Short mmCIF file of C-alpha atoms and ligand atoms in Angstrom, two decimals:
data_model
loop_
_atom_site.label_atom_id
_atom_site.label_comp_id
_atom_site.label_asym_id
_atom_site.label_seq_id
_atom_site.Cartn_x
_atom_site.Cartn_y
_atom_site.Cartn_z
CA UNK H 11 -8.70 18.75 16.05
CA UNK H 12 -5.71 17.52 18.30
CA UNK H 13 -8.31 14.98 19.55
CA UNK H 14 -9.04 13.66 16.12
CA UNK H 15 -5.35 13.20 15.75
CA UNK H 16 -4.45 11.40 18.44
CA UNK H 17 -7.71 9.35 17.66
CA UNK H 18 -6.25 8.55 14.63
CA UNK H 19 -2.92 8.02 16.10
CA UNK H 20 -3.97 5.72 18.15
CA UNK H 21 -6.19 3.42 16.00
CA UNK H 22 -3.99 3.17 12.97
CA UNK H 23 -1.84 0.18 14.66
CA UNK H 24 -5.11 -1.76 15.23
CA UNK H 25 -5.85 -1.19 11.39
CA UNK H 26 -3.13 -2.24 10.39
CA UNK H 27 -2.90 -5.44 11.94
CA UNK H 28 -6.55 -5.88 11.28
CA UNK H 29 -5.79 -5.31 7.53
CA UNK H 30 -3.24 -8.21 8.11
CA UNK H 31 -5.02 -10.72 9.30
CA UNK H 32 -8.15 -10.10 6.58
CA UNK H 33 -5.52 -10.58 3.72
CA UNK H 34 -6.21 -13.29 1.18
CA UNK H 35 -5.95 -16.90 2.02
CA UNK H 36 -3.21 -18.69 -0.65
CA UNK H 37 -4.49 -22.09 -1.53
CA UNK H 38 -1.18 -23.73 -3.57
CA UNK H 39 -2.11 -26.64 -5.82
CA UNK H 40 0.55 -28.37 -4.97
CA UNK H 41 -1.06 -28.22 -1.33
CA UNK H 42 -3.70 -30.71 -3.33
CA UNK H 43 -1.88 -33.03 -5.01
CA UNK H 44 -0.88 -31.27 -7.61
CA UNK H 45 2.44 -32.74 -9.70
CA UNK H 46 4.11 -31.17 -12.44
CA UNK H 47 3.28 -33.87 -15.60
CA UNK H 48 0.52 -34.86 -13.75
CA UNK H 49 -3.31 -34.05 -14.46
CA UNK H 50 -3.85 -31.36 -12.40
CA UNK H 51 -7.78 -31.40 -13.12
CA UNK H 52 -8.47 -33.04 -9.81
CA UNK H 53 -6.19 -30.83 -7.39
CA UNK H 54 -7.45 -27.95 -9.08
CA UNK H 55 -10.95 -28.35 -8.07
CA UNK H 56 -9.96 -29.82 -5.04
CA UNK H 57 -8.39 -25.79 -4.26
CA UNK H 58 -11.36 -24.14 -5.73
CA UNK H 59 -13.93 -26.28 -3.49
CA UNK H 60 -12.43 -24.75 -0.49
CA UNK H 61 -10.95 -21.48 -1.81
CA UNK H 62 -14.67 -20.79 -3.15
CA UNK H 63 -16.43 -21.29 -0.19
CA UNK H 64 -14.42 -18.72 2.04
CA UNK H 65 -15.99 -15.91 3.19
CA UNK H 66 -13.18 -13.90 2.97
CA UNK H 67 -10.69 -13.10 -0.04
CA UNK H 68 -8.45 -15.91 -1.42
CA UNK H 69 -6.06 -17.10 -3.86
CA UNK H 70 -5.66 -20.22 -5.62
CA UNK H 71 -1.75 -20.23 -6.55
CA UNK H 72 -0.96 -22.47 -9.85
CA UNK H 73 2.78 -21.99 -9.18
CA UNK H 74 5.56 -21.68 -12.26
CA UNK H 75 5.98 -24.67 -14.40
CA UNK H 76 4.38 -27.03 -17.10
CA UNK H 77 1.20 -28.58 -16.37
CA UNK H 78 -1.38 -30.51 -17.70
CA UNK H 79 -4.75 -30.29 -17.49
CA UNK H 80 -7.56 -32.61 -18.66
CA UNK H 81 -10.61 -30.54 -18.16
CA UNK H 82 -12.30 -28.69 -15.36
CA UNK H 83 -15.23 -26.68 -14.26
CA UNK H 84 -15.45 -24.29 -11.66
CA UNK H 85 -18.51 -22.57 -10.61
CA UNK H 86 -19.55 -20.26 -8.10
CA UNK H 87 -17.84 -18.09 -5.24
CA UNK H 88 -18.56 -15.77 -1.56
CA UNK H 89 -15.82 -13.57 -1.47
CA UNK H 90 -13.66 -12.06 -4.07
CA UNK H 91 -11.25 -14.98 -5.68
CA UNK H 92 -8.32 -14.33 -7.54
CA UNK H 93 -6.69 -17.56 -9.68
CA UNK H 94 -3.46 -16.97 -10.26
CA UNK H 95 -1.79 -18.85 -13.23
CA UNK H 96 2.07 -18.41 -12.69
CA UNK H 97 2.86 -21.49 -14.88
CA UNK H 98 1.94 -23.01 -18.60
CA UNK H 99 -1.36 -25.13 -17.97
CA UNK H 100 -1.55 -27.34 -21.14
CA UNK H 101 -4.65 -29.26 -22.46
CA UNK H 102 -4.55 -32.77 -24.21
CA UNK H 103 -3.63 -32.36 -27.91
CA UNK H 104 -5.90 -35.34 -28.48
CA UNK H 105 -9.57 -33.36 -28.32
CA UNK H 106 -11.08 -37.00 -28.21
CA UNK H 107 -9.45 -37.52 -24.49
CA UNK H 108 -11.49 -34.86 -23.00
CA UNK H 109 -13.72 -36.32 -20.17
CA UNK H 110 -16.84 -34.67 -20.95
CA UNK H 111 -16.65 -33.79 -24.76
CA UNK H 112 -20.00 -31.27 -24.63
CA UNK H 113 -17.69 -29.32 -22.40
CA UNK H 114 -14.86 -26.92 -22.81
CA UNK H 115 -11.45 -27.14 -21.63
CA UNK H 116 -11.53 -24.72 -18.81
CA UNK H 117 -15.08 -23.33 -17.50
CA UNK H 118 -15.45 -20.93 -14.83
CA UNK H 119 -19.67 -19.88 -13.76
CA UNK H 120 -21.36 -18.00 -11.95
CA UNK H 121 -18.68 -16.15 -9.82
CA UNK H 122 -18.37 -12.43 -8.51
CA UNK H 123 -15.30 -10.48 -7.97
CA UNK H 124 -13.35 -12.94 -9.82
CA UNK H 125 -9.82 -12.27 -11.59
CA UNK H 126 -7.64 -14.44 -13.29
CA UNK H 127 -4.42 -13.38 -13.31
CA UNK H 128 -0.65 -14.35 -12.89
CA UNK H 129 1.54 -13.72 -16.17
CA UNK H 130 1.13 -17.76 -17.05
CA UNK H 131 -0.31 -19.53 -20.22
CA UNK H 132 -2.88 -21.53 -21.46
CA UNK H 133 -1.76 -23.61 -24.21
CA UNK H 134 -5.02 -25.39 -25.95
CA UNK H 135 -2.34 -27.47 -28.12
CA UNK H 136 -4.69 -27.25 -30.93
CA UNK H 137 -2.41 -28.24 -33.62
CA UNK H 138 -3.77 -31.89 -33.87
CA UNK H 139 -7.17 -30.82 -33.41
CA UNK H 140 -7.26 -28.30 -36.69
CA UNK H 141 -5.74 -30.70 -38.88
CA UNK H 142 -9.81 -32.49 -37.92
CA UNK H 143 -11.41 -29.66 -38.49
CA UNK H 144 -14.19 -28.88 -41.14
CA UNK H 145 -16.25 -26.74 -39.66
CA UNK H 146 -15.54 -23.90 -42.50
CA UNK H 147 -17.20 -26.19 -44.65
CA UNK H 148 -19.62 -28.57 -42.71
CA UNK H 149 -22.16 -27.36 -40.75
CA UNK H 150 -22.78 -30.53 -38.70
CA UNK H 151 -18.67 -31.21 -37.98
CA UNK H 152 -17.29 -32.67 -34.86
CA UNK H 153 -17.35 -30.18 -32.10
CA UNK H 154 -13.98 -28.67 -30.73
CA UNK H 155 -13.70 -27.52 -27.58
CA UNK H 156 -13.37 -24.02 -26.75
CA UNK H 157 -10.04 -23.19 -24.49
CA UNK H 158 -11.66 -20.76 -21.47
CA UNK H 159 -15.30 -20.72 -21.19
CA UNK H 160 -16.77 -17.49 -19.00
CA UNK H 161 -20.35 -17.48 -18.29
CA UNK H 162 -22.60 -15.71 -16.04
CA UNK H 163 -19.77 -13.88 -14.50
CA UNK H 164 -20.15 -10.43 -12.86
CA UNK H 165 -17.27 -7.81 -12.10
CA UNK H 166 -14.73 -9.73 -12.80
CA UNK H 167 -11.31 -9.20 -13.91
CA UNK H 168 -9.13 -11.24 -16.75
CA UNK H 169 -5.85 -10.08 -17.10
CA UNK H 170 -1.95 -10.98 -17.38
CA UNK H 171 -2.73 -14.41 -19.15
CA UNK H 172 -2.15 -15.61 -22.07
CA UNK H 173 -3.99 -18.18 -24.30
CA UNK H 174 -2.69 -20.06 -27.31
CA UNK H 175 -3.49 -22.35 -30.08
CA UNK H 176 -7.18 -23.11 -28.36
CA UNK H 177 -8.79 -26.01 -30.60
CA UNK H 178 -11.67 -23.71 -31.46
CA UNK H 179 -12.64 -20.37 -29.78
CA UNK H 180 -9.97 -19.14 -27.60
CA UNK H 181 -12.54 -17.47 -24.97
CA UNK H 182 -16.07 -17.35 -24.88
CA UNK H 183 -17.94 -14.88 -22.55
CA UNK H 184 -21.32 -14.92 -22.56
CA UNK H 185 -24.45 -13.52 -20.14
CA UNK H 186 -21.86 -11.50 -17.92
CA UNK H 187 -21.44 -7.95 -16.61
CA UNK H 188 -18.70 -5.86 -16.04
CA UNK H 189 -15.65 -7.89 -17.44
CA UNK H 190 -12.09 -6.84 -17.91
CA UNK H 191 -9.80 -8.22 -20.12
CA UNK H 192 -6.55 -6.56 -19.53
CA UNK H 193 -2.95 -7.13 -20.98
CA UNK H 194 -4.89 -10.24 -22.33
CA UNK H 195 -2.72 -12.16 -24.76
CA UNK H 196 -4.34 -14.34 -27.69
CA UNK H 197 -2.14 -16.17 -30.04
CA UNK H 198 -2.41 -19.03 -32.67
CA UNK H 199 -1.27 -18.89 -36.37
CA UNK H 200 -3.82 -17.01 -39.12
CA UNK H 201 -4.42 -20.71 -40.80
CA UNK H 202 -5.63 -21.95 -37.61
CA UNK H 203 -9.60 -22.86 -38.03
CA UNK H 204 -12.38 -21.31 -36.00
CA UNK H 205 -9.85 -19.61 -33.27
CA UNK H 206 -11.97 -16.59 -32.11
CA UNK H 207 -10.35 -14.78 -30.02
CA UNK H 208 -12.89 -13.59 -27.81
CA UNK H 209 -16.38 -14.31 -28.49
CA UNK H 210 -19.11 -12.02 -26.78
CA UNK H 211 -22.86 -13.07 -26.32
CA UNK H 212 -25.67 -11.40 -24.01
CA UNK H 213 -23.34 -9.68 -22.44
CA UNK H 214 -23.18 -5.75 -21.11
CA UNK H 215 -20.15 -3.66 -20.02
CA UNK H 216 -17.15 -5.76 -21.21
CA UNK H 217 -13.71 -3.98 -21.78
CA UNK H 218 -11.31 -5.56 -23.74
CA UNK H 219 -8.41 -3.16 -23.03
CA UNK H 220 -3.60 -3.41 -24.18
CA UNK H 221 -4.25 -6.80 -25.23
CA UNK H 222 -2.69 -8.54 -28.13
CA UNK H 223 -5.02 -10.99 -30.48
CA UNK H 224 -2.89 -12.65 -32.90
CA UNK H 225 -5.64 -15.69 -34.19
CA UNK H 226 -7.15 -17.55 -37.50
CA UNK H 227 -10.73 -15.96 -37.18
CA UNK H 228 -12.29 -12.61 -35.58
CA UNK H 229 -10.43 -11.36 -33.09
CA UNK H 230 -13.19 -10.21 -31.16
CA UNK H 231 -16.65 -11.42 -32.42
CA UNK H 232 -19.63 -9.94 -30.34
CA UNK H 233 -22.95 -12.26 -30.50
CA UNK H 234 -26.45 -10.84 -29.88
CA UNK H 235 -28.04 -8.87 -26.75
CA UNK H 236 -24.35 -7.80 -26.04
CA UNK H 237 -24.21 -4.03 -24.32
CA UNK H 238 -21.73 -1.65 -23.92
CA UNK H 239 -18.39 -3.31 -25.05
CA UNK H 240 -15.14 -0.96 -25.07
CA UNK H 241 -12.45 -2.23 -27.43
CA UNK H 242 -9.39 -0.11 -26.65
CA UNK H 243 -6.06 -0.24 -27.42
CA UNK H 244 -6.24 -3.51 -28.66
CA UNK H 245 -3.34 -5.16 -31.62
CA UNK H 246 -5.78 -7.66 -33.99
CA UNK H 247 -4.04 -9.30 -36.61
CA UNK H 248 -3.41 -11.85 -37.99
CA UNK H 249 -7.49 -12.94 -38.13
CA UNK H 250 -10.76 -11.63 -39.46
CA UNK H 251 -10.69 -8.06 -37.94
CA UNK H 252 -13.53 -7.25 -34.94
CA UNK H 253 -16.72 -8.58 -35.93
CA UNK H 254 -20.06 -7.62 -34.58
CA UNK H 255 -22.24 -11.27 -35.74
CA UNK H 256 -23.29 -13.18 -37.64
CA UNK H 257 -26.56 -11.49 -36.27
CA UNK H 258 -30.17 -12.37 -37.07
CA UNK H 259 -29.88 -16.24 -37.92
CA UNK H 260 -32.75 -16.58 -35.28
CA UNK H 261 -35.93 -14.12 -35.08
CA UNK H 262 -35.89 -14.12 -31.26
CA UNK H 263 -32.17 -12.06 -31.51
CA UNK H 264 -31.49 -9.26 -29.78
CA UNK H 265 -30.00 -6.06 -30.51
CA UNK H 266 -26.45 -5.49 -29.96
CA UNK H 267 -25.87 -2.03 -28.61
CA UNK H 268 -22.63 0.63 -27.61
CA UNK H 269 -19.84 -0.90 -29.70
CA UNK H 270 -16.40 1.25 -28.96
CA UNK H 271 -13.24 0.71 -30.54
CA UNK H 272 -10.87 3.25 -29.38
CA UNK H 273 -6.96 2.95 -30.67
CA UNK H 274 -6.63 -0.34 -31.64
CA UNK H 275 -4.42 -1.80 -34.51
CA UNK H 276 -5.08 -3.99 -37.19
CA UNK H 277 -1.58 -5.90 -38.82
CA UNK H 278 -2.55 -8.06 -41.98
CA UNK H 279 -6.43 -8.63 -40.76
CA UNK H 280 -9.37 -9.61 -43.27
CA UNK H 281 -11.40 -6.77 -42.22
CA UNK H 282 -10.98 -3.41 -39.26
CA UNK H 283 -14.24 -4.10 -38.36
CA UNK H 284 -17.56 -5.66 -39.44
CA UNK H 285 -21.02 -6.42 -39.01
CA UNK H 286 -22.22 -9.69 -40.20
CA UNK H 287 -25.56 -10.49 -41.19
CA UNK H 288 -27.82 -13.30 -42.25
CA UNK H 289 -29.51 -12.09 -46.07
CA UNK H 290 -32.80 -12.43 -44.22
CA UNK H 291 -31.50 -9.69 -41.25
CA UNK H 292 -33.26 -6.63 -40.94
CA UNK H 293 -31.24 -3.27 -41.86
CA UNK H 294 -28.34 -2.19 -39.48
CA UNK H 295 -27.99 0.92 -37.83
CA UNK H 296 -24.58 2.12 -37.51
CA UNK H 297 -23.82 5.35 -35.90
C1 LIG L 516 -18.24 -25.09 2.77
O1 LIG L 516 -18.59 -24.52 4.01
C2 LIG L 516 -19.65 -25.18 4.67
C3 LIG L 516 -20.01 -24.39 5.90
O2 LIG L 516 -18.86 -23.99 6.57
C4 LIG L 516 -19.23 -26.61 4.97
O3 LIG L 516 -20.29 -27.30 5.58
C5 LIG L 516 -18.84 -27.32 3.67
O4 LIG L 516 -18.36 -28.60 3.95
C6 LIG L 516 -17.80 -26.53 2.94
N1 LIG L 516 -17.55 -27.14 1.64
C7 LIG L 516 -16.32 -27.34 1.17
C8 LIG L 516 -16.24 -27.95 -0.18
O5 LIG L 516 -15.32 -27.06 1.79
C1 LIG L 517 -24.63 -11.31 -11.82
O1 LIG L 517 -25.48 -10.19 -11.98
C2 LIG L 517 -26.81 -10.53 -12.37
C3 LIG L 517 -27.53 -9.27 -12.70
O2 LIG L 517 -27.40 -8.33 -11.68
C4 LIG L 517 -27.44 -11.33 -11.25
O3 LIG L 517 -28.75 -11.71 -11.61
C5 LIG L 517 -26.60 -12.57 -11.00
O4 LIG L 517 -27.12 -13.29 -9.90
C6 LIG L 517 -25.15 -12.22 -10.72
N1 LIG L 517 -24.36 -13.43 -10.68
C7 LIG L 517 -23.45 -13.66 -9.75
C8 LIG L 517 -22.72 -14.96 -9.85
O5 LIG L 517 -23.19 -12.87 -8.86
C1 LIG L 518 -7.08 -24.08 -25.29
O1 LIG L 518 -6.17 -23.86 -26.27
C2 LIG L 518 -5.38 -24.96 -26.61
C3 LIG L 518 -4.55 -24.56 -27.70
O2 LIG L 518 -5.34 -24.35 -28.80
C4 LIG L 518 -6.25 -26.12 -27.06
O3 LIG L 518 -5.47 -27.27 -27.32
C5 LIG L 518 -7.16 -26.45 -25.98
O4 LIG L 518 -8.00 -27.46 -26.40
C6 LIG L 518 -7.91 -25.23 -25.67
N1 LIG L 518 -8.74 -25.57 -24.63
C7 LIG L 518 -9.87 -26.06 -24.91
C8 LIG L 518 -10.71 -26.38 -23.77
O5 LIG L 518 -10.24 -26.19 -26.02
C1 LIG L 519 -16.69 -3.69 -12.09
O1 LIG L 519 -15.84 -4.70 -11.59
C2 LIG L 519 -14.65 -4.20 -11.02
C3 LIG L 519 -13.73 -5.36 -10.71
O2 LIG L 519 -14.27 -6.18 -9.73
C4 LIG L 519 -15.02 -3.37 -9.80
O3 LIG L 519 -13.83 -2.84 -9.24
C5 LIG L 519 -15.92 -2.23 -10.22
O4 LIG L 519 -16.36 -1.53 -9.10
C6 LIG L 519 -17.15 -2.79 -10.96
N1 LIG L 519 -17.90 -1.67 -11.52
C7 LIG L 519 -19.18 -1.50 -11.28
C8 LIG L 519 -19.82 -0.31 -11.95
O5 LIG L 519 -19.83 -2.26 -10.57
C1 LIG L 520 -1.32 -0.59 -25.41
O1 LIG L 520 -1.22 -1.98 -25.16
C2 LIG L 520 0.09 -2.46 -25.28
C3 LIG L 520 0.03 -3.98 -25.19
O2 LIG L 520 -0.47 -4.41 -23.97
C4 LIG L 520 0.95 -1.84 -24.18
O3 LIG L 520 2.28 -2.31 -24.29
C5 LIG L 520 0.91 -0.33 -24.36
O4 LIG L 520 1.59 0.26 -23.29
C6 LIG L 520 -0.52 0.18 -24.39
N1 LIG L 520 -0.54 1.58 -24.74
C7 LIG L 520 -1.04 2.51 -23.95
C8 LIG L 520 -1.04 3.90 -24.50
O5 LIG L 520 -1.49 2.26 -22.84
C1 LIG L 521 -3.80 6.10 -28.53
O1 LIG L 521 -2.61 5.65 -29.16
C2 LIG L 521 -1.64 6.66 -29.33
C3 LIG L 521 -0.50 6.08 -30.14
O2 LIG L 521 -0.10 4.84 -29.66
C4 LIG L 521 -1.18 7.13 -27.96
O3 LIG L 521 -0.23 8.16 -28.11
C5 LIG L 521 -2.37 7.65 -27.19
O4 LIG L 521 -1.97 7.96 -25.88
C6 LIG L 521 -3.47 6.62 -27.14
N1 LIG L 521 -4.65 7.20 -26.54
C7 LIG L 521 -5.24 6.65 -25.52
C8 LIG L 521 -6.45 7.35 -25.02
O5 LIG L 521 -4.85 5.61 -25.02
#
């Protein structure tokens, strides 16, 4: 026993500076160009190229203050990556300016261990782009893009950010597993067209947990072949409510299965929540 001790006694300096020098590499934008005003697009990507291709943990630091952002897309990772967001990151009001226009604002694939995080903003500055919009009654309008695109991301956290006024969806998650939105906060005014919240597709163990969703459509809206999503403790409204579809437009769907809503509240919402259907959709099971 006294050996153990003194075992342990011994060895805990050696962990500790061990632990030390494995802490997470910073990577500050600024370090790559980045200039408040300026398009940060470019720096941004710059960070993540290096940042993403450590083999140990890192951070890429967007520090406080207002920038702007044209578009980016940021894919893959080796170690766990955190991207903090301390400042307000702000997209073109003009949705015709974005570089690739089948793209969203902000895409982030195929990463592992990822978390965004950092108490900052995305502001979509979509009020320009809904005055455009006719999507509520034309099937075939221009597309909008969506503010923060997640796809084919794996336990991965999203938390302590907020997005607002997106020009269509505010977040779109789709083929991932094990995703965490925490303290996630969604806002754009109830006229605002097409503003999902969070939209949900192929997906399977998602947790949408203290967030706020203040937006013109659903506040959640899960797609099909989505698993295991728990809602909790979650403020919807204005907006549609939580809806589960529009489900069976296409016969190769999939079910949806394991939707929890635990606590949440809905202020001056269409709907608590909903399952949408095409008229040609077989019957739902709702238990
Ligand atoms: C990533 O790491 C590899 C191997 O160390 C290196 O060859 C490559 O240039 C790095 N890429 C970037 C973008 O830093
Ligand atoms: C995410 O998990 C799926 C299923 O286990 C796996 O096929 C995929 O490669 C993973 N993606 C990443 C980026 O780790
Ligand atoms: C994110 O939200 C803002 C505000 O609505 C919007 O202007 C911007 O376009 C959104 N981002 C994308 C990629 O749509
Ligand atoms: C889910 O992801 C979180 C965050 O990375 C991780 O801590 C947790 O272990 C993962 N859960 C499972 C069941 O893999
Ligand atoms: C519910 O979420 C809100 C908003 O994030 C938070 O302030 C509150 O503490 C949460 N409530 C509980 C019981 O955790
Ligand atoms: C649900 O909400 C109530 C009222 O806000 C709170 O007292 C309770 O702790 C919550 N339960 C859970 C499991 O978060």
């Amino acid at each position: 026993m006294a050996i153990n001790f003194i075992t342990i006694l011994f060895f805990l300096p050696l962990l500790a500076i061990n632990v030390n020098a494995q802490g997470p590499v910073t990577y500050d934008i600024t370090k790559y160009g980045a200039k408040p005003g300026g398009d940060i697009s470019q720096a941004l990507t710059d960070a993540w190229n290096e940042a993403s291709n450590s083999t140990t943990p890192s951070i890429i630091v967007i520090p406080r203050g207002t920038w702007s952002l044209s578009q980016v897309k940021l894919t893959g990772n080796k170690a766990p990556l955190e991207l903090q967001v301390q400042g307000t990151v702000q997209a073109n009001p003009n949705p015709s300016q974005l570089p690739n226009k089948e793209g969203e604002w902000i895409t982030i694939n195929y990463v592992n261990y990822f978390t965004l995080s950092g108490g900052g903003v995305f502001d979509g500055q979509g009020q320009e782009a809904w005055k455009q919009n006719d999507c509520h009654k034309n099937r075939n309008c221009a597309k909008l893009p969506m503010n923060l695109s997640f796809n084919f991301i794996n336990n991965s956290i999203i938390r302590d950010v907020t997005t607002k006024d997106s020009k269509n969806f505010h977040v779109n998650c789709i083929s991932s597993h094990n995703v965490t939105f925490l303290r996630f906060t969604i806002s754009a005014p109830g006229d605002s067209p097409n503003t999902d919240g969070i939209h949900l597709g192929r997906d399977t163990m998602i947790h949408i947990t203290d967030s706020v969703i203040k937006t013109g459509d659903d506040c959640v809206s899960i797609g099909d072949e989505t698993k295991e999503v728990h809602i909790h403790n979650v403020t919807c409204g204005p907006g549609h409510g939580i809806s589960v579809g529009s489900l069976g437009g296409y016969a190769s769907e999939k079910d949806v299965q394991g939707i929890y809503v635990t606590n949440c509240t809905f202020i001056g919402t269409q709907n608590g929540v909903r399952v949408k259907t095409w008229p040609s959709a077989p019957a739902v099971d709702c238990q």
